[in-house]
Amino acid sequence: MRTVLAFALLLMLSSLATSAPESSQLGPYAVTFDMNTEMQYEVIPLEVGESDAATYYGLQVVTDNSTGARVVITENKELIDSTIAPQKTITVLNAAVNGFNVTSLEDTVIDGMEGYVASGVPFPQITSIPADTQIFEAVYWLDSEECECGPVSVGTTSVAISSTYPEDVTMNLINSLKIVKGEAAAAVAGEQVLPPE
């Protein structure tokens, strides 16, 4: 009997150690994801940013000074070019400016939309970044549509994900990410509820 009780207690404790899906409300957007890791982390919503061209909503996931992730939703006030190919080039150039060599750039589906994931490591001559650091950058659009104006797409709302978590944890975040306009509780249930205007 003691063995059965001990086993049941062990199962209960192990289920508590497993992560649960995260849910955050970022302005009008409900964001859910599941990193599916036993790593300790904290989810911190960022202050809303505003410029003449866009509004920025974001959150960061933090484990320590060298391990974390960000999800940033950029809501542009006008339609802009949302074509994926040039955005990949910009990602590679931004990584290089920050000391990282992009070693992989893969098309993927994120939240049901066309996107991509880039991964990189520090250039050998960059000594200010630990050599074993690996970064991941992913981008997709919530509302990209083909444009009749040419071989391009246009949209207003992009999502950028960056991470220094291990690849499996990062891909869990990316593959489970769901962003909808509405309340977080409805998003967890799979519904899309628009906020009142």
mmCIF file with all atom_site columns, C-alpha atoms in Angstrom:
data_model
loop_
_atom_site.group_PDB
_atom_site.id
_atom_site.type_symbol
_atom_site.label_atom_id
_atom_site.label_alt_id
_atom_site.label_comp_id
_atom_site.label_asym_id
_atom_site.label_entity_id
_atom_site.label_seq_id
_atom_site.pdbx_PDB_ins_code
_atom_site.Cartn_x
_atom_site.Cartn_y
_atom_site.Cartn_z
_atom_site.occupancy
_atom_site.B_iso_or_equiv
_atom_site.pdbx_formal_charge
_atom_site.auth_seq_id
_atom_site.auth_comp_id
_atom_site.auth_asym_id
_atom_site.auth_atom_id
_atom_site.pdbx_PDB_model_num
ATOM 1   C CA . MET A 1 1   ? 0.000   0.000  0.000   1.00 0.00 ? 1   MET A CA 1
ATOM 2   C CA . ARG A 1 2   ? 2.843   2.399  0.843   1.00 0.00 ? 2   ARG A CA 1
ATOM 3   C CA . THR A 1 3   ? 4.417   1.728  -2.545  1.00 0.00 ? 3   THR A CA 1
ATOM 4   C CA . VAL A 1 4   ? 1.167   2.621  -4.325  1.00 0.00 ? 4   VAL A CA 1
ATOM 5   C CA . LEU A 1 5   ? 0.807   5.822  -2.279  1.00 0.00 ? 5   LEU A CA 1
ATOM 6   C CA . ALA A 1 6   ? 4.430   6.782  -2.888  1.00 0.00 ? 6   ALA A CA 1
ATOM 7   C CA . PHE A 1 7   ? 3.992   6.180  -6.620  1.00 0.00 ? 7   PHE A CA 1
ATOM 8   C CA . ALA A 1 8   ? 0.784   8.264  -6.688  1.00 0.00 ? 8   ALA A CA 1
ATOM 9   C CA . LEU A 1 9   ? 2.542   11.090 -4.821  1.00 0.00 ? 9   LEU A CA 1
ATOM 10  C CA . LEU A 1 10  ? 5.459   10.940 -7.260  1.00 0.00 ? 10  LEU A CA 1
ATOM 11  C CA . LEU A 1 11  ? 3.062   11.187 -10.214 1.00 0.00 ? 11  LEU A CA 1
ATOM 12  C CA . MET A 1 12  ? 1.314   14.169 -8.642  1.00 0.00 ? 12  MET A CA 1
ATOM 13  C CA . LEU A 1 13  ? 4.596   15.991 -7.993  1.00 0.00 ? 13  LEU A CA 1
ATOM 14  C CA . SER A 1 14  ? 5.899   15.310 -11.494 1.00 0.00 ? 14  SER A CA 1
ATOM 15  C CA . SER A 1 15  ? 2.702   16.698 -13.012 1.00 0.00 ? 15  SER A CA 1
ATOM 16  C CA . LEU A 1 16  ? 3.133   19.883 -10.954 1.00 0.00 ? 16  LEU A CA 1
ATOM 17  C CA . ALA A 1 17  ? 6.690   20.282 -12.294 1.00 0.00 ? 17  ALA A CA 1
ATOM 18  C CA . THR A 1 18  ? 5.493   20.172 -15.897 1.00 0.00 ? 18  THR A CA 1
ATOM 19  C CA . SER A 1 19  ? 4.773   23.574 -17.365 1.00 0.00 ? 19  SER A CA 1
ATOM 20  C CA . ALA A 1 20  ? 1.259   24.718 -18.139 1.00 0.00 ? 20  ALA A CA 1
ATOM 21  C CA . PRO A 1 21  ? 0.196   26.865 -21.093 1.00 0.00 ? 21  PRO A CA 1
ATOM 22  C CA . GLU A 1 22  ? 0.814   30.573 -20.541 1.00 0.00 ? 22  GLU A CA 1
ATOM 23  C CA . SER A 1 23  ? -1.824  33.188 -21.274 1.00 0.00 ? 23  SER A CA 1
ATOM 24  C CA . SER A 1 24  ? -1.287  36.970 -21.406 1.00 0.00 ? 24  SER A CA 1
ATOM 25  C CA . GLN A 1 25  ? -3.365  39.926 -22.479 1.00 0.00 ? 25  GLN A CA 1
ATOM 26  C CA . LEU A 1 26  ? -1.296  42.415 -24.499 1.00 0.00 ? 26  LEU A CA 1
ATOM 27  C CA . GLY A 1 27  ? -3.531  45.366 -25.293 1.00 0.00 ? 27  GLY A CA 1
ATOM 28  C CA . PRO A 1 28  ? -6.249  44.019 -27.590 1.00 0.00 ? 28  PRO A CA 1
ATOM 29  C CA . TYR A 1 29  ? -4.350  40.738 -28.193 1.00 0.00 ? 29  TYR A CA 1
ATOM 30  C CA . ALA A 1 30  ? -4.701  37.483 -26.285 1.00 0.00 ? 30  ALA A CA 1
ATOM 31  C CA . VAL A 1 31  ? -1.417  35.559 -26.419 1.00 0.00 ? 31  VAL A CA 1
ATOM 32  C CA . THR A 1 32  ? -1.070  31.902 -25.439 1.00 0.00 ? 32  THR A CA 1
ATOM 33  C CA . PHE A 1 33  ? 1.870   29.504 -25.699 1.00 0.00 ? 33  PHE A CA 1
ATOM 34  C CA . ASP A 1 34  ? 3.319   26.429 -24.019 1.00 0.00 ? 34  ASP A CA 1
ATOM 35  C CA . MET A 1 35  ? 7.100   26.167 -23.655 1.00 0.00 ? 35  MET A CA 1
ATOM 36  C CA . ASN A 1 36  ? 6.691   22.597 -22.334 1.00 0.00 ? 36  ASN A CA 1
ATOM 37  C CA . THR A 1 37  ? 9.783   22.778 -20.152 1.00 0.00 ? 37  THR A CA 1
ATOM 38  C CA . GLU A 1 38  ? 10.730  22.212 -16.539 1.00 0.00 ? 38  GLU A CA 1
ATOM 39  C CA . MET A 1 39  ? 13.041  25.247 -16.698 1.00 0.00 ? 39  MET A CA 1
ATOM 40  C CA . GLN A 1 40  ? 11.990  27.985 -14.296 1.00 0.00 ? 40  GLN A CA 1
ATOM 41  C CA . TYR A 1 41  ? 10.875  31.209 -15.991 1.00 0.00 ? 41  TYR A CA 1
ATOM 42  C CA . GLU A 1 42  ? 8.774   34.318 -15.470 1.00 0.00 ? 42  GLU A CA 1
ATOM 43  C CA . VAL A 1 43  ? 6.472   35.932 -18.055 1.00 0.00 ? 43  VAL A CA 1
ATOM 44  C CA . ILE A 1 44  ? 6.581   39.748 -17.925 1.00 0.00 ? 44  ILE A CA 1
ATOM 45  C CA . PRO A 1 45  ? 4.312   41.934 -20.099 1.00 0.00 ? 45  PRO A CA 1
ATOM 46  C CA . LEU A 1 46  ? 6.157   44.942 -21.561 1.00 0.00 ? 46  LEU A CA 1
ATOM 47  C CA . GLU A 1 47  ? 4.883   48.499 -21.596 1.00 0.00 ? 47  GLU A CA 1
ATOM 48  C CA . VAL A 1 48  ? 2.962   49.424 -24.730 1.00 0.00 ? 48  VAL A CA 1
ATOM 49  C CA . GLY A 1 49  ? 5.108   51.414 -27.165 1.00 0.00 ? 49  GLY A CA 1
ATOM 50  C CA . GLU A 1 50  ? 3.762   54.009 -29.558 1.00 0.00 ? 50  GLU A CA 1
ATOM 51  C CA . SER A 1 51  ? 5.192   55.818 -32.569 1.00 0.00 ? 51  SER A CA 1
ATOM 52  C CA . ASP A 1 52  ? 3.686   57.825 -35.423 1.00 0.00 ? 52  ASP A CA 1
ATOM 53  C CA . ALA A 1 53  ? 3.635   54.660 -37.539 1.00 0.00 ? 53  ALA A CA 1
ATOM 54  C CA . ALA A 1 54  ? 2.807   51.803 -35.135 1.00 0.00 ? 54  ALA A CA 1
ATOM 55  C CA . THR A 1 55  ? 1.846   50.511 -31.694 1.00 0.00 ? 55  THR A CA 1
ATOM 56  C CA . TYR A 1 56  ? 3.974   47.812 -30.066 1.00 0.00 ? 56  TYR A CA 1
ATOM 57  C CA . TYR A 1 57  ? 2.748   45.170 -27.614 1.00 0.00 ? 57  TYR A CA 1
ATOM 58  C CA . GLY A 1 58  ? 5.124   42.655 -26.105 1.00 0.00 ? 58  GLY A CA 1
ATOM 59  C CA . LEU A 1 59  ? 6.113   40.256 -23.407 1.00 0.00 ? 59  LEU A CA 1
ATOM 60  C CA . GLN A 1 60  ? 9.362   38.736 -22.277 1.00 0.00 ? 60  GLN A CA 1
ATOM 61  C CA . VAL A 1 61  ? 10.026  35.329 -20.803 1.00 0.00 ? 61  VAL A CA 1
ATOM 62  C CA . VAL A 1 62  ? 12.995  35.388 -18.443 1.00 0.00 ? 62  VAL A CA 1
ATOM 63  C CA . THR A 1 63  ? 14.988  32.644 -16.766 1.00 0.00 ? 63  THR A CA 1
ATOM 64  C CA . ASP A 1 64  ? 18.259  34.501 -16.118 1.00 0.00 ? 64  ASP A CA 1
ATOM 65  C CA . ASN A 1 65  ? 20.491  37.198 -17.634 1.00 0.00 ? 65  ASN A CA 1
ATOM 66  C CA . SER A 1 66  ? 21.494  35.008 -20.573 1.00 0.00 ? 66  SER A CA 1
ATOM 67  C CA . THR A 1 67  ? 18.327  32.966 -21.188 1.00 0.00 ? 67  THR A CA 1
ATOM 68  C CA . GLY A 1 68  ? 15.089  34.549 -22.258 1.00 0.00 ? 68  GLY A CA 1
ATOM 69  C CA . ALA A 1 69  ? 12.625  35.188 -25.062 1.00 0.00 ? 69  ALA A CA 1
ATOM 70  C CA . ARG A 1 70  ? 10.461  38.025 -26.384 1.00 0.00 ? 70  ARG A CA 1
ATOM 71  C CA . VAL A 1 71  ? 7.253   38.147 -28.351 1.00 0.00 ? 71  VAL A CA 1
ATOM 72  C CA . VAL A 1 72  ? 6.520   41.551 -29.908 1.00 0.00 ? 72  VAL A CA 1
ATOM 73  C CA . ILE A 1 73  ? 3.350   42.393 -31.832 1.00 0.00 ? 73  ILE A CA 1
ATOM 74  C CA . THR A 1 74  ? 3.710   45.422 -34.110 1.00 0.00 ? 74  THR A CA 1
ATOM 75  C CA . GLU A 1 75  ? 0.409   46.943 -35.192 1.00 0.00 ? 75  GLU A CA 1
ATOM 76  C CA . ASN A 1 76  ? 1.100   49.388 -38.027 1.00 0.00 ? 76  ASN A CA 1
ATOM 77  C CA . LYS A 1 77  ? -1.361  52.213 -38.624 1.00 0.00 ? 77  LYS A CA 1
ATOM 78  C CA . GLU A 1 78  ? -1.229  51.764 -42.416 1.00 0.00 ? 78  GLU A CA 1
ATOM 79  C CA . LEU A 1 79  ? -0.794  48.764 -44.721 1.00 0.00 ? 79  LEU A CA 1
ATOM 80  C CA . ILE A 1 80  ? 2.881   47.981 -45.343 1.00 0.00 ? 80  ILE A CA 1
ATOM 81  C CA . ASP A 1 81  ? 4.867   45.395 -47.285 1.00 0.00 ? 81  ASP A CA 1
ATOM 82  C CA . SER A 1 82  ? 4.580   42.064 -45.476 1.00 0.00 ? 82  SER A CA 1
ATOM 83  C CA . THR A 1 83  ? 6.414   39.957 -48.080 1.00 0.00 ? 83  THR A CA 1
ATOM 84  C CA . ILE A 1 84  ? 8.508   37.328 -46.260 1.00 0.00 ? 84  ILE A CA 1
ATOM 85  C CA . ALA A 1 85  ? 11.583  37.193 -48.559 1.00 0.00 ? 85  ALA A CA 1
ATOM 86  C CA . PRO A 1 86  ? 12.924  40.716 -47.889 1.00 0.00 ? 86  PRO A CA 1
ATOM 87  C CA . GLN A 1 87  ? 12.203  40.308 -44.177 1.00 0.00 ? 87  GLN A CA 1
ATOM 88  C CA . LYS A 1 88  ? 14.525  37.285 -44.093 1.00 0.00 ? 88  LYS A CA 1
ATOM 89  C CA . THR A 1 89  ? 17.314  39.463 -45.508 1.00 0.00 ? 89  THR A CA 1
ATOM 90  C CA . ILE A 1 90  ? 16.665  42.108 -42.866 1.00 0.00 ? 90  ILE A CA 1
ATOM 91  C CA . THR A 1 91  ? 16.811  39.448 -40.117 1.00 0.00 ? 91  THR A CA 1
ATOM 92  C CA . VAL A 1 92  ? 20.186  38.180 -41.369 1.00 0.00 ? 92  VAL A CA 1
ATOM 93  C CA . LEU A 1 93  ? 21.585  41.735 -41.564 1.00 0.00 ? 93  LEU A CA 1
ATOM 94  C CA . ASN A 1 94  ? 20.269  42.671 -38.087 1.00 0.00 ? 94  ASN A CA 1
ATOM 95  C CA . ALA A 1 95  ? 21.818  39.510 -36.640 1.00 0.00 ? 95  ALA A CA 1
ATOM 96  C CA . ALA A 1 96  ? 25.188  40.364 -38.223 1.00 0.00 ? 96  ALA A CA 1
ATOM 97  C CA . VAL A 1 97  ? 25.071  43.916 -36.824 1.00 0.00 ? 97  VAL A CA 1
ATOM 98  C CA . ASN A 1 98  ? 24.524  42.374 -33.376 1.00 0.00 ? 98  ASN A CA 1
ATOM 99  C CA . GLY A 1 99  ? 27.467  39.970 -33.776 1.00 0.00 ? 99  GLY A CA 1
ATOM 100 C CA . PHE A 1 100 ? 25.616  36.816 -34.856 1.00 0.00 ? 100 PHE A CA 1
ATOM 101 C CA . ASN A 1 101 ? 26.110  34.641 -37.927 1.00 0.00 ? 101 ASN A CA 1
ATOM 102 C CA . VAL A 1 102 ? 22.796  33.170 -39.124 1.00 0.00 ? 102 VAL A CA 1
ATOM 103 C CA . THR A 1 103 ? 23.472  29.472 -39.727 1.00 0.00 ? 103 THR A CA 1
ATOM 104 C CA . SER A 1 104 ? 19.914  28.347 -40.481 1.00 0.00 ? 104 SER A CA 1
ATOM 105 C CA . LEU A 1 105 ? 16.925  30.108 -42.064 1.00 0.00 ? 105 LEU A CA 1
ATOM 106 C CA . GLU A 1 106 ? 13.833  27.933 -42.482 1.00 0.00 ? 106 GLU A CA 1
ATOM 107 C CA . ASP A 1 107 ? 10.317  28.662 -43.744 1.00 0.00 ? 107 ASP A CA 1
ATOM 108 C CA . THR A 1 108 ? 7.680   27.439 -41.320 1.00 0.00 ? 108 THR A CA 1
ATOM 109 C CA . VAL A 1 109 ? 4.058   27.895 -40.307 1.00 0.00 ? 109 VAL A CA 1
ATOM 110 C CA . ILE A 1 110 ? 3.525   29.882 -37.105 1.00 0.00 ? 110 ILE A CA 1
ATOM 111 C CA . ASP A 1 111 ? 0.032   30.312 -35.681 1.00 0.00 ? 111 ASP A CA 1
ATOM 112 C CA . GLY A 1 112 ? -1.378  29.049 -38.992 1.00 0.00 ? 112 GLY A CA 1
ATOM 113 C CA . MET A 1 113 ? 0.450   31.704 -41.024 1.00 0.00 ? 113 MET A CA 1
ATOM 114 C CA . GLU A 1 114 ? 3.503   31.703 -43.307 1.00 0.00 ? 114 GLU A CA 1
ATOM 115 C CA . GLY A 1 115 ? 6.651   32.659 -41.423 1.00 0.00 ? 115 GLY A CA 1
ATOM 116 C CA . TYR A 1 116 ? 10.274  31.741 -40.858 1.00 0.00 ? 116 TYR A CA 1
ATOM 117 C CA . VAL A 1 117 ? 12.746  30.844 -38.112 1.00 0.00 ? 117 VAL A CA 1
ATOM 118 C CA . ALA A 1 118 ? 16.400  31.910 -38.207 1.00 0.00 ? 118 ALA A CA 1
ATOM 119 C CA . SER A 1 119 ? 19.061  30.638 -35.834 1.00 0.00 ? 119 SER A CA 1
ATOM 120 C CA . GLY A 1 120 ? 22.584  31.872 -35.355 1.00 0.00 ? 120 GLY A CA 1
ATOM 121 C CA . VAL A 1 121 ? 25.747  31.813 -33.277 1.00 0.00 ? 121 VAL A CA 1
ATOM 122 C CA . PRO A 1 122 ? 28.275  34.549 -32.495 1.00 0.00 ? 122 PRO A CA 1
ATOM 123 C CA . PHE A 1 123 ? 30.927  35.279 -35.107 1.00 0.00 ? 123 PHE A CA 1
ATOM 124 C CA . PRO A 1 124 ? 34.261  33.807 -33.879 1.00 0.00 ? 124 PRO A CA 1
ATOM 125 C CA . GLN A 1 125 ? 35.835  37.261 -33.587 1.00 0.00 ? 125 GLN A CA 1
ATOM 126 C CA . ILE A 1 126 ? 33.054  38.495 -31.249 1.00 0.00 ? 126 ILE A CA 1
ATOM 127 C CA . THR A 1 127 ? 34.484  37.894 -27.779 1.00 0.00 ? 127 THR A CA 1
ATOM 128 C CA . SER A 1 128 ? 31.872  39.896 -25.838 1.00 0.00 ? 128 SER A CA 1
ATOM 129 C CA . ILE A 1 129 ? 29.243  37.165 -26.418 1.00 0.00 ? 129 ILE A CA 1
ATOM 130 C CA . PRO A 1 130 ? 29.774  33.647 -24.983 1.00 0.00 ? 130 PRO A CA 1
ATOM 131 C CA . ALA A 1 131 ? 30.769  31.340 -27.845 1.00 0.00 ? 131 ALA A CA 1
ATOM 132 C CA . ASP A 1 132 ? 28.093  28.762 -26.957 1.00 0.00 ? 132 ASP A CA 1
ATOM 133 C CA . THR A 1 133 ? 25.223  31.297 -27.242 1.00 0.00 ? 133 THR A CA 1
ATOM 134 C CA . GLN A 1 134 ? 22.579  30.438 -29.815 1.00 0.00 ? 134 GLN A CA 1
ATOM 135 C CA . ILE A 1 135 ? 19.840  32.869 -30.815 1.00 0.00 ? 135 ILE A CA 1
ATOM 136 C CA . PHE A 1 136 ? 16.571  32.260 -32.613 1.00 0.00 ? 136 PHE A CA 1
ATOM 137 C CA . GLU A 1 137 ? 14.484  34.841 -34.462 1.00 0.00 ? 137 GLU A CA 1
ATOM 138 C CA . ALA A 1 138 ? 11.059  34.127 -35.943 1.00 0.00 ? 138 ALA A CA 1
ATOM 139 C CA . VAL A 1 139 ? 8.634   36.381 -37.811 1.00 0.00 ? 139 VAL A CA 1
ATOM 140 C CA . TYR A 1 140 ? 5.118   36.066 -39.173 1.00 0.00 ? 140 TYR A CA 1
ATOM 141 C CA . TRP A 1 141 ? 2.125   38.304 -39.905 1.00 0.00 ? 141 TRP A CA 1
ATOM 142 C CA . LEU A 1 142 ? -1.337  37.985 -38.414 1.00 0.00 ? 142 LEU A CA 1
ATOM 143 C CA . ASP A 1 143 ? -3.035  39.566 -41.449 1.00 0.00 ? 143 ASP A CA 1
ATOM 144 C CA . SER A 1 144 ? -0.757  39.307 -44.490 1.00 0.00 ? 144 SER A CA 1
ATOM 145 C CA . GLU A 1 145 ? -2.585  39.134 -47.818 1.00 0.00 ? 145 GLU A CA 1
ATOM 146 C CA . GLU A 1 146 ? -1.431  39.088 -51.432 1.00 0.00 ? 146 GLU A CA 1
ATOM 147 C CA . CYS A 1 147 ? -1.645  42.496 -53.040 1.00 0.00 ? 147 CYS A CA 1
ATOM 148 C CA . GLU A 1 148 ? -2.998  43.238 -56.511 1.00 0.00 ? 148 GLU A CA 1
ATOM 149 C CA . CYS A 1 149 ? -0.249  45.860 -56.748 1.00 0.00 ? 149 CYS A CA 1
ATOM 150 C CA . GLY A 1 150 ? 2.391   43.247 -57.681 1.00 0.00 ? 150 GLY A CA 1
ATOM 151 C CA . PRO A 1 151 ? 4.187   40.130 -56.403 1.00 0.00 ? 151 PRO A CA 1
ATOM 152 C CA . VAL A 1 152 ? 4.051   41.348 -52.803 1.00 0.00 ? 152 VAL A CA 1
ATOM 153 C CA . SER A 1 153 ? 1.946   40.922 -49.699 1.00 0.00 ? 153 SER A CA 1
ATOM 154 C CA . VAL A 1 154 ? 0.621   43.663 -47.442 1.00 0.00 ? 154 VAL A CA 1
ATOM 155 C CA . GLY A 1 155 ? -0.541  43.688 -43.847 1.00 0.00 ? 155 GLY A CA 1
ATOM 156 C CA . THR A 1 156 ? -0.656  45.773 -40.708 1.00 0.00 ? 156 THR A CA 1
ATOM 157 C CA . THR A 1 157 ? 0.246   43.407 -37.862 1.00 0.00 ? 157 THR A CA 1
ATOM 158 C CA . SER A 1 158 ? 3.510   41.483 -37.560 1.00 0.00 ? 158 SER A CA 1
ATOM 159 C CA . VAL A 1 159 ? 4.807   39.256 -34.780 1.00 0.00 ? 159 VAL A CA 1
ATOM 160 C CA . ALA A 1 160 ? 8.513   38.849 -33.974 1.00 0.00 ? 160 ALA A CA 1
ATOM 161 C CA . ILE A 1 161 ? 9.838   36.207 -31.589 1.00 0.00 ? 161 ILE A CA 1
ATOM 162 C CA . SER A 1 162 ? 13.408  36.143 -30.311 1.00 0.00 ? 162 SER A CA 1
ATOM 163 C CA . SER A 1 163 ? 14.893  33.577 -27.956 1.00 0.00 ? 163 SER A CA 1
ATOM 164 C CA . THR A 1 164 ? 18.091  32.345 -26.356 1.00 0.00 ? 164 THR A CA 1
ATOM 165 C CA . TYR A 1 165 ? 16.390  29.293 -24.844 1.00 0.00 ? 165 TYR A CA 1
ATOM 166 C CA . PRO A 1 166 ? 17.538  25.877 -26.090 1.00 0.00 ? 166 PRO A CA 1
ATOM 167 C CA . GLU A 1 167 ? 16.193  24.939 -29.512 1.00 0.00 ? 167 GLU A CA 1
ATOM 168 C CA . ASP A 1 168 ? 13.578  22.479 -28.227 1.00 0.00 ? 168 ASP A CA 1
ATOM 169 C CA . VAL A 1 169 ? 12.132  25.020 -25.754 1.00 0.00 ? 169 VAL A CA 1
ATOM 170 C CA . THR A 1 170 ? 12.198  27.788 -28.370 1.00 0.00 ? 170 THR A CA 1
ATOM 171 C CA . MET A 1 171 ? 10.420  25.625 -30.927 1.00 0.00 ? 171 MET A CA 1
ATOM 172 C CA . ASN A 1 172 ? 7.809   24.642 -28.321 1.00 0.00 ? 172 ASN A CA 1
ATOM 173 C CA . LEU A 1 173 ? 7.090   28.353 -27.829 1.00 0.00 ? 173 LEU A CA 1
ATOM 174 C CA . ILE A 1 174 ? 6.976   29.060 -31.579 1.00 0.00 ? 174 ILE A CA 1
ATOM 175 C CA . ASN A 1 175 ? 4.910   25.986 -32.487 1.00 0.00 ? 175 ASN A CA 1
ATOM 176 C CA . SER A 1 176 ? 2.319   26.576 -29.755 1.00 0.00 ? 176 SER A CA 1
ATOM 177 C CA . LEU A 1 177 ? 2.011   30.369 -30.104 1.00 0.00 ? 177 LEU A CA 1
ATOM 178 C CA . LYS A 1 178 ? -1.526  31.662 -30.699 1.00 0.00 ? 178 LYS A CA 1
ATOM 179 C CA . ILE A 1 179 ? -2.410  35.345 -30.935 1.00 0.00 ? 179 ILE A CA 1
ATOM 180 C CA . VAL A 1 180 ? -5.958  36.591 -31.439 1.00 0.00 ? 180 VAL A CA 1
ATOM 181 C CA . LYS A 1 181 ? -7.767  39.865 -30.905 1.00 0.00 ? 181 LYS A CA 1
ATOM 182 C CA . GLY A 1 182 ? -9.913  39.388 -27.856 1.00 0.00 ? 182 GLY A CA 1
ATOM 183 C CA . GLU A 1 183 ? -9.710  38.323 -24.242 1.00 0.00 ? 183 GLU A CA 1
ATOM 184 C CA . ALA A 1 184 ? -7.154  35.769 -23.034 1.00 0.00 ? 184 ALA A CA 1
ATOM 185 C CA . ALA A 1 185 ? -9.761  33.436 -21.491 1.00 0.00 ? 185 ALA A CA 1
ATOM 186 C CA . ALA A 1 186 ? -11.581 33.181 -24.829 1.00 0.00 ? 186 ALA A CA 1
ATOM 187 C CA . ALA A 1 187 ? -8.299  32.593 -26.686 1.00 0.00 ? 187 ALA A CA 1
ATOM 188 C CA . VAL A 1 188 ? -7.468  29.631 -24.434 1.00 0.00 ? 188 VAL A CA 1
ATOM 189 C CA . ALA A 1 189 ? -10.863 28.166 -25.326 1.00 0.00 ? 189 ALA A CA 1
ATOM 190 C CA . GLY A 1 190 ? -10.090 28.664 -29.038 1.00 0.00 ? 190 GLY A CA 1
ATOM 191 C CA . GLU A 1 191 ? -12.616 31.446 -29.580 1.00 0.00 ? 191 GLU A CA 1
ATOM 192 C CA . GLN A 1 192 ? -11.996 34.851 -31.147 1.00 0.00 ? 192 GLN A CA 1
ATOM 193 C CA . VAL A 1 193 ? -13.802 37.592 -29.239 1.00 0.00 ? 193 VAL A CA 1
ATOM 194 C CA . LEU A 1 194 ? -13.289 41.123 -30.488 1.00 0.00 ? 194 LEU A CA 1
ATOM 195 C CA . PRO A 1 195 ? -13.076 43.767 -27.782 1.00 0.00 ? 195 PRO A CA 1
ATOM 196 C CA . PRO A 1 196 ? -15.893 46.330 -27.689 1.00 0.00 ? 196 PRO A CA 1
ATOM 197 C CA . GLU A 1 197 ? -15.220 49.469 -29.728 1.00 0.00 ? 197 GLU A CA 1
#
